[in-house]
Amino acid sequence: MNNRIRYVIVALLATLVLNTATLQAQYPVKKTIQDARRKVVKVYGAGGLGGLEAYQSGFLVSPEGHIATAWSYVLDVDPVVILDDGRRFEAEVVGFEPQLELAVLKIEAGDLPYFAIREVPPTQAGQPVLAISNLFNIATGREPASVMQGYVAGVAELDARSGVFKSAYQGEVLILDLVANNPGAAGGALVTRAGELVGMLGKELRDARSGAWLNYALPATTLRPRLLAIVSGEAIVEPPKTELLARDKSHNFETLGLLMVPNVLDQTPAYVDAVVPKSPAATAGLRPDDLILLVGKVRIENQDRLLEQLRSIDRRDPVSVVLQRGSEILSLRLVR
């Protein structure tokens, strides 16, 4: 190695050390962690079936108790939220966007610390970050959330259509140089050393071919428009159609080949019990235990809403559905 190359390497290392020291002086990591932890919550809900965990993370995005988290099976029931100070609240799902795997919860509380949903510059590779979450359910009460320190290794496109990773999300993700996506971490906050929110930790993703785990976060710049809309009270789905077609002209469970679980409650979820062979549902790929979330852009809270929405669609027209299968979110099109 000649002297000129050696000089360049030493200069680069010195600049890196100086920049890191300056950053630490401007934004003490200890204070950033203390402030950010107060804005991260623990979320408990459905789980246990098939070894699925019944907990995940979230973070406050308004002083009135709006919480951003990952859409998952944990939210199949009204979840319980535990704040950093140990207070417990029953939460309601007030909005969601399945294609972004984003959900927004609301608790009845006020004057809470929160991450401002403001516009920030795009996150670049090499940026130091902190991942804050209820990793492995270590924090169950007033215990502080877990913190991991690392870097953004890169910014890349995640495309689930390749069949490698099981995710409904297709778009830009932040690839993390830290093991952040473990049980309980989904929905956690990714922040800079200055405490700025730059992303939401994604669910566990494993490469179906190589078995490698992907540690990633959804950029805050991608989530921001939906979060702002939901927090401000704007509808993220079209209102249900009220005009019902005649039964012999509209869709129903029989025309699509769907057998639903017994509708014995006022709010029975739209779970598929069985699929008629060679029916539109079977051809589209629906399976038993699928939970129908959307028909078109209309949220399906229960079986009555599902049947009502089908009654508004001409049976000659296709039916687009978004469903949850285990930890996956899938979009299917049923054609009669």
CSV table of C-alpha atoms in Angstrom, one decimal:
chain,number,residue,atom,x,y,z
A,1,MET,CA,0.0,0.0,0.0
A,2,ASN,CA,1.6,3.3,-1.1
A,3,ASN,CA,1.6,6.4,1.2
A,4,ARG,CA,-1.1,8.2,-0.8
A,5,ILE,CA,-3.6,5.4,-0.3
A,6,ARG,CA,-2.7,5.0,3.3
A,7,TYR,CA,-3.2,8.7,3.8
A,8,VAL,CA,-6.7,8.6,2.2
A,9,ILE,CA,-7.8,5.7,4.4
A,10,VAL,CA,-6.6,7.4,7.6
A,11,ALA,CA,-8.4,10.6,6.6
A,12,LEU,CA,-11.6,8.7,6.0
A,13,LEU,CA,-11.4,6.9,9.3
A,14,ALA,CA,-10.7,10.2,11.1
A,15,THR,CA,-13.7,11.8,9.5
A,16,LEU,CA,-15.9,8.9,10.5
A,17,VAL,CA,-14.8,9.0,14.1
A,18,LEU,CA,-15.2,12.8,14.2
A,19,ASN,CA,-18.7,12.7,12.7
A,20,THR,CA,-19.7,9.9,15.1
A,21,ALA,CA,-18.4,11.9,18.1
A,22,THR,CA,-20.1,15.0,16.9
A,23,LEU,CA,-23.4,13.2,16.5
A,24,GLN,CA,-23.1,11.6,20.0
A,25,ALA,CA,-22.4,15.1,21.5
A,26,GLN,CA,-25.4,16.7,19.8
A,27,TYR,CA,-27.8,13.9,20.5
A,28,PRO,CA,-26.9,11.8,23.6
A,29,VAL,CA,-28.1,8.3,23.0
A,30,LYS,CA,-29.3,7.8,26.6
A,31,LYS,CA,-31.6,10.8,26.4
A,32,THR,CA,-32.9,9.7,23.0
A,33,ILE,CA,-33.7,6.3,24.3
A,34,GLN,CA,-35.5,7.6,27.4
A,35,ASP,CA,-37.7,9.9,25.3
A,36,ALA,CA,-38.4,7.3,22.6
A,37,ARG,CA,-39.3,4.5,25.1
A,38,ARG,CA,-42.1,6.7,26.6
A,39,LYS,CA,-43.7,6.7,23.1
A,40,VAL,CA,-43.5,2.9,22.5
A,41,VAL,CA,-46.3,0.6,23.8
A,42,LYS,CA,-46.9,-3.1,24.3
A,43,VAL,CA,-49.9,-4.6,22.4
A,44,TYR,CA,-51.6,-7.8,23.5
A,45,GLY,CA,-54.3,-9.6,21.7
A,46,ALA,CA,-55.1,-12.9,19.9
A,47,GLY,CA,-52.6,-15.7,19.5
A,48,GLY,CA,-51.5,-19.0,20.9
A,49,LEU,CA,-52.9,-21.1,18.0
A,50,GLY,CA,-50.2,-22.9,16.2
A,51,GLY,CA,-47.5,-21.4,18.4
A,52,LEU,CA,-48.3,-17.8,17.3
A,53,GLU,CA,-47.3,-15.1,19.8
A,54,ALA,CA,-50.1,-13.0,21.3
A,55,TYR,CA,-48.1,-9.8,21.6
A,56,GLN,CA,-46.4,-7.2,19.5
A,57,SER,CA,-45.4,-3.5,19.7
A,58,GLY,CA,-46.7,-0.1,18.7
A,59,PHE,CA,-45.9,3.6,19.1
A,60,LEU,CA,-48.0,6.6,19.9
A,61,VAL,CA,-48.6,9.1,17.0
A,62,SER,CA,-50.9,11.6,18.7
A,63,PRO,CA,-51.4,13.0,22.2
A,64,GLU,CA,-55.0,11.7,22.1
A,65,GLY,CA,-53.9,8.0,22.1
A,66,HIS,CA,-53.6,7.0,18.5
A,67,ILE,CA,-51.1,4.1,18.1
A,68,ALA,CA,-49.5,2.8,15.0
A,69,THR,CA,-48.7,-0.9,14.8
A,70,ALA,CA,-48.4,-3.8,12.4
A,71,TRP,CA,-51.6,-5.4,11.1
A,72,SER,CA,-51.5,-9.0,12.2
A,73,TYR,CA,-53.5,-11.8,13.8
A,74,VAL,CA,-52.8,-10.2,17.2
A,75,LEU,CA,-55.5,-7.7,16.3
A,76,ASP,CA,-58.2,-10.3,15.6
A,77,VAL,CA,-59.7,-9.3,19.0
A,78,ASP,CA,-59.8,-5.9,20.6
A,79,PRO,CA,-56.2,-5.6,21.9
A,80,VAL,CA,-55.0,-4.4,25.3
A,81,VAL,CA,-52.3,-1.7,25.3
A,82,ILE,CA,-49.8,-1.1,28.1
A,83,LEU,CA,-48.0,2.2,28.1
A,84,ASP,CA,-44.4,2.7,29.2
A,85,ASP,CA,-45.6,3.9,32.7
A,86,GLY,CA,-47.5,0.6,33.2
A,87,ARG,CA,-51.1,1.9,32.6
A,88,ARG,CA,-53.4,-0.6,30.7
A,89,PHE,CA,-56.1,0.3,28.2
A,90,GLU,CA,-58.5,-1.5,26.0
A,91,ALA,CA,-57.9,-0.4,22.5
A,92,GLU,CA,-60.0,-0.1,19.4
A,93,VAL,CA,-58.9,-0.6,15.8
A,94,VAL,CA,-59.9,2.7,14.2
A,95,GLY,CA,-58.1,2.3,10.8
A,96,PHE,CA,-56.0,-0.1,8.8
A,97,GLU,CA,-54.3,-0.5,5.5
A,98,PRO,CA,-53.7,-4.2,4.8
A,99,GLN,CA,-51.4,-3.6,1.8
A,100,LEU,CA,-49.1,-1.6,4.0
A,101,GLU,CA,-49.6,-4.1,6.9
A,102,LEU,CA,-50.4,-1.0,9.0
A,103,ALA,CA,-53.1,-0.6,11.7
A,104,VAL,CA,-54.0,2.3,13.9
A,105,LEU,CA,-55.4,1.7,17.4
A,106,LYS,CA,-57.0,4.2,19.7
A,107,ILE,CA,-57.1,4.3,23.5
A,108,GLU,CA,-59.0,6.7,25.8
A,109,ALA,CA,-56.2,8.8,27.2
A,110,GLY,CA,-54.8,12.3,26.7
A,111,ASP,CA,-51.7,14.4,26.9
A,112,LEU,CA,-49.5,11.5,25.9
A,113,PRO,CA,-45.9,11.7,24.5
A,114,TYR,CA,-45.9,10.8,20.9
A,115,PHE,CA,-43.9,10.7,17.6
A,116,ALA,CA,-44.8,13.6,15.4
A,117,ILE,CA,-45.9,12.4,11.9
A,118,ARG,CA,-43.9,15.0,10.1
A,119,GLU,CA,-42.1,14.9,6.8
A,120,VAL,CA,-38.5,13.9,7.2
A,121,PRO,CA,-35.7,13.5,4.6
A,122,PRO,CA,-35.5,9.9,3.1
A,123,THR,CA,-33.4,7.6,5.2
A,124,GLN,CA,-30.0,6.8,3.6
A,125,ALA,CA,-27.8,3.7,3.9
A,126,GLY,CA,-25.3,4.0,6.7
A,127,GLN,CA,-27.5,6.1,9.0
A,128,PRO,CA,-27.3,5.1,12.7
A,129,VAL,CA,-30.7,4.0,14.1
A,130,LEU,CA,-32.3,2.7,17.2
A,131,ALA,CA,-35.0,-0.1,17.1
A,132,ILE,CA,-37.3,0.1,20.1
A,133,SER,CA,-39.9,-2.7,20.7
A,134,ASN,CA,-41.4,-5.2,23.1
A,135,LEU,CA,-38.8,-7.8,21.9
A,136,PHE,CA,-39.6,-11.4,23.1
A,137,ASN,CA,-42.2,-9.9,25.5
A,138,ILE,CA,-39.5,-8.9,27.9
A,139,ALA,CA,-41.4,-5.8,28.9
A,140,THR,CA,-44.8,-6.8,30.3
A,141,GLY,CA,-45.6,-3.9,32.6
A,142,ARG,CA,-43.6,-0.9,33.6
A,143,GLU,CA,-40.4,-2.5,32.4
A,144,PRO,CA,-38.8,-0.4,29.6
A,145,ALA,CA,-39.0,-1.5,26.0
A,146,SER,CA,-36.0,-3.2,24.4
A,147,VAL,CA,-33.5,-1.1,22.4
A,148,MET,CA,-31.2,-2.3,19.7
A,149,GLN,CA,-28.6,-0.1,18.1
A,150,GLY,CA,-27.4,-0.4,14.5
A,151,TYR,CA,-27.4,1.0,11.0
A,152,VAL,CA,-29.5,1.1,7.9
A,153,ALA,CA,-27.6,-1.3,5.7
A,154,GLY,CA,-29.6,-0.3,2.6
A,155,VAL,CA,-32.8,0.8,1.0
A,156,ALA,CA,-34.4,-1.8,-1.3
A,157,GLU,CA,-37.7,-2.9,-2.9
A,158,LEU,CA,-39.6,-5.8,-1.2
A,159,ASP,CA,-41.7,-7.7,-3.8
A,160,ALA,CA,-43.7,-10.5,-2.3
A,161,ARG,CA,-44.9,-11.6,-5.7
A,162,SER,CA,-41.6,-13.4,-6.2
A,163,GLY,CA,-42.8,-16.0,-3.7
A,164,VAL,CA,-39.7,-15.6,-1.6
A,165,PHE,CA,-41.0,-13.6,1.3
A,166,LYS,CA,-44.6,-14.0,2.6
A,167,SER,CA,-45.8,-10.4,2.8
A,168,ALA,CA,-48.6,-8.4,1.4
A,169,TYR,CA,-46.4,-5.3,1.3
A,170,GLN,CA,-44.7,-4.4,-1.9
A,171,GLY,CA,-42.5,-1.4,-1.8
A,172,GLU,CA,-39.5,0.2,-0.3
A,173,VAL,CA,-38.0,-1.1,2.9
A,174,LEU,CA,-35.1,-0.1,5.1
A,175,ILE,CA,-32.7,-3.1,5.5
A,176,LEU,CA,-31.3,-3.1,9.0
A,177,ASP,CA,-27.9,-4.1,10.2
A,178,LEU,CA,-29.3,-5.4,13.5
A,179,VAL,CA,-31.4,-8.4,14.4
A,180,ALA,CA,-34.6,-6.4,14.9
A,181,ASN,CA,-37.4,-8.6,13.6
A,182,ASN,CA,-38.0,-11.1,16.3
A,183,PRO,CA,-41.2,-12.1,18.2
A,184,GLY,CA,-42.9,-9.1,19.6
A,185,ALA,CA,-40.9,-6.5,17.6
A,186,ALA,CA,-43.5,-6.0,14.9
A,187,GLY,CA,-44.9,-2.5,15.0
A,188,GLY,CA,-42.0,-1.1,17.0
A,189,ALA,CA,-40.3,2.2,16.3
A,190,LEU,CA,-37.2,2.9,14.3
A,191,VAL,CA,-35.7,6.2,15.2
A,192,THR,CA,-32.5,8.3,14.6
A,193,ARG,CA,-30.1,9.3,17.3
A,194,ALA,CA,-32.0,12.5,17.4
A,195,GLY,CA,-35.2,10.7,18.2
A,196,GLU,CA,-36.9,11.3,14.8
A,197,LEU,CA,-39.2,8.5,13.7
A,198,VAL,CA,-37.9,7.0,10.4
A,199,GLY,CA,-39.8,3.7,10.3
A,200,MET,CA,-41.9,0.9,11.8
A,201,LEU,CA,-40.4,-2.5,12.4
A,202,GLY,CA,-42.0,-5.1,10.2
A,203,LYS,CA,-43.1,-8.6,10.9
A,204,GLU,CA,-40.8,-11.6,10.8
A,205,LEU,CA,-40.0,-12.5,7.2
A,206,ARG,CA,-38.1,-15.5,6.2
A,207,ASP,CA,-36.7,-16.4,2.7
A,208,ALA,CA,-38.7,-19.5,1.6
A,209,ARG,CA,-35.7,-20.7,-0.4
A,210,SER,CA,-32.6,-19.9,1.7
A,211,GLY,CA,-34.2,-19.8,5.2
A,212,ALA,CA,-32.5,-16.4,5.8
A,213,TRP,CA,-34.4,-13.9,8.0
A,214,LEU,CA,-34.9,-10.3,6.8
A,215,ASN,CA,-34.5,-7.5,9.3
A,216,TYR,CA,-36.3,-4.5,8.0
A,217,ALA,CA,-38.6,-1.5,8.7
A,218,LEU,CA,-41.3,0.2,6.6
A,219,PRO,CA,-40.2,3.8,6.0
A,220,ALA,CA,-42.1,6.5,7.8
A,221,THR,CA,-42.3,8.4,4.5
A,222,THR,CA,-44.4,5.5,3.1
A,223,LEU,CA,-46.7,5.3,6.2
A,224,ARG,CA,-47.1,9.0,6.7
A,225,PRO,CA,-50.0,9.7,4.3
A,226,ARG,CA,-52.1,6.9,5.7
A,227,LEU,CA,-51.3,7.7,9.3
A,228,LEU,CA,-52.2,11.3,8.8
A,229,ALA,CA,-55.5,10.4,7.2
A,230,ILE,CA,-56.5,7.9,9.9
A,231,VAL,CA,-55.5,10.2,12.9
A,232,SER,CA,-57.3,13.1,11.4
A,233,GLY,CA,-60.5,11.0,11.1
A,234,GLU,CA,-60.6,10.6,7.4
A,235,ALA,CA,-62.0,7.3,6.0
A,236,ILE,CA,-59.4,5.0,4.5
A,237,VAL,CA,-62.1,2.8,2.9
A,238,GLU,CA,-65.1,3.6,0.9
A,239,PRO,CA,-68.4,3.6,2.8
A,240,PRO,CA,-70.5,0.4,2.4
A,241,LYS,CA,-73.0,0.5,-0.4
A,242,THR,CA,-76.5,0.7,0.9
A,243,GLU,CA,-78.4,-0.3,-2.3
A,244,LEU,CA,-78.9,-4.1,-2.4
A,245,LEU,CA,-79.5,-5.9,-5.6
A,246,ALA,CA,-82.2,-8.6,-6.0
A,247,ARG,CA,-81.0,-12.0,-4.6
A,248,ASP,CA,-81.1,-13.6,-8.0
A,249,LYS,CA,-78.8,-10.9,-9.5
A,250,SER,CA,-76.3,-10.4,-6.7
A,251,HIS,CA,-73.5,-12.4,-5.1
A,252,ASN,CA,-73.9,-14.4,-2.0
A,253,PHE,CA,-72.0,-17.2,-0.2
A,254,GLU,CA,-73.5,-19.9,-2.5
A,255,THR,CA,-72.6,-18.1,-5.8
A,256,LEU,CA,-69.0,-17.9,-4.7
A,257,GLY,CA,-68.7,-21.4,-3.1
A,258,LEU,CA,-68.1,-20.2,0.4
A,259,LEU,CA,-69.1,-21.9,3.6
A,260,MET,CA,-68.6,-19.6,6.6
A,261,VAL,CA,-68.2,-20.5,10.2
A,262,PRO,CA,-71.6,-20.6,12.1
A,263,ASN,CA,-72.9,-17.1,12.5
A,264,VAL,CA,-74.0,-17.4,16.1
A,265,LEU,CA,-72.9,-14.0,17.4
A,266,ASP,CA,-73.7,-10.4,16.6
A,267,GLN,CA,-70.1,-9.8,15.5
A,268,THR,CA,-69.1,-13.2,14.2
A,269,PRO,CA,-65.8,-12.7,12.2
A,270,ALA,CA,-65.9,-13.5,8.5
A,271,TYR,CA,-63.9,-16.7,8.8
A,272,VAL,CA,-64.1,-19.3,6.0
A,273,ASP,CA,-65.1,-22.7,7.2
A,274,ALA,CA,-64.9,-24.6,3.9
A,275,VAL,CA,-64.7,-24.0,0.2
A,276,VAL,CA,-66.8,-25.8,-2.4
A,277,PRO,CA,-64.6,-27.6,-5.0
A,278,LYS,CA,-64.3,-26.0,-8.4
A,279,SER,CA,-66.2,-22.9,-7.2
A,280,PRO,CA,-65.0,-19.3,-7.8
A,281,ALA,CA,-63.6,-19.3,-4.2
A,282,ALA,CA,-61.7,-22.5,-4.8
A,283,THR,CA,-60.3,-21.3,-8.2
A,284,ALA,CA,-59.2,-18.1,-6.6
A,285,GLY,CA,-57.4,-20.0,-3.8
A,286,LEU,CA,-59.4,-19.4,-0.7
A,287,ARG,CA,-58.9,-21.9,2.1
A,288,PRO,CA,-60.6,-22.8,5.4
A,289,ASP,CA,-59.7,-20.5,8.3
A,290,ASP,CA,-59.0,-17.5,5.9
A,291,LEU,CA,-60.4,-14.3,7.5
A,292,ILE,CA,-61.9,-11.9,5.0
A,293,LEU,CA,-60.9,-8.3,5.8
A,294,LEU,CA,-62.0,-6.3,2.8
A,295,VAL,CA,-64.4,-6.7,-0.2
A,296,GLY,CA,-63.2,-4.1,-2.7
A,297,LYS,CA,-62.3,-1.2,-0.5
A,298,VAL,CA,-64.9,-1.9,2.2
A,299,ARG,CA,-63.8,-3.2,5.6
A,300,ILE,CA,-65.6,-6.4,6.6
A,301,GLU,CA,-66.1,-6.3,10.4
A,302,ASN,CA,-68.3,-9.4,10.6
A,303,GLN,CA,-70.3,-11.9,8.5
A,304,ASP,CA,-73.4,-9.7,8.3
A,305,ARG,CA,-71.3,-6.9,6.7
A,306,LEU,CA,-69.8,-9.5,4.3
A,307,LEU,CA,-73.1,-10.7,3.1
A,308,GLU,CA,-74.5,-7.2,2.8
A,309,GLN,CA,-71.5,-6.1,0.7
A,310,LEU,CA,-71.8,-9.2,-1.6
A,311,ARG,CA,-75.5,-8.3,-2.1
A,312,SER,CA,-74.4,-5.0,-3.6
A,313,ILE,CA,-72.3,-6.7,-6.3
A,314,ASP,CA,-73.8,-8.0,-9.5
A,315,ARG,CA,-73.1,-11.7,-9.8
A,316,ARG,CA,-71.7,-11.2,-13.3
A,317,ASP,CA,-68.9,-9.0,-11.8
A,318,PRO,CA,-65.8,-10.3,-10.1
A,319,VAL,CA,-65.3,-9.9,-6.4
A,320,SER,CA,-62.0,-8.6,-5.0
A,321,VAL,CA,-61.1,-9.6,-1.5
A,322,VAL,CA,-58.3,-9.0,0.9
A,323,LEU,CA,-57.9,-11.7,3.5
A,324,GLN,CA,-55.6,-12.8,6.4
A,325,ARG,CA,-54.1,-16.2,6.4
A,326,GLY,CA,-52.1,-16.8,9.5
A,327,SER,CA,-49.6,-14.0,9.4
A,328,GLU,CA,-50.0,-13.3,5.7
A,329,ILE,CA,-52.2,-10.7,4.0
A,330,LEU,CA,-53.4,-11.8,0.5
A,331,SER,CA,-55.4,-10.2,-2.3
A,332,LEU,CA,-57.6,-12.5,-4.4
A,333,ARG,CA,-60.1,-12.0,-7.2
A,334,LEU,CA,-63.1,-14.3,-7.4
A,335,VAL,CA,-64.6,-14.7,-10.9
A,336,ARG,CA,-67.9,-16.5,-11.4
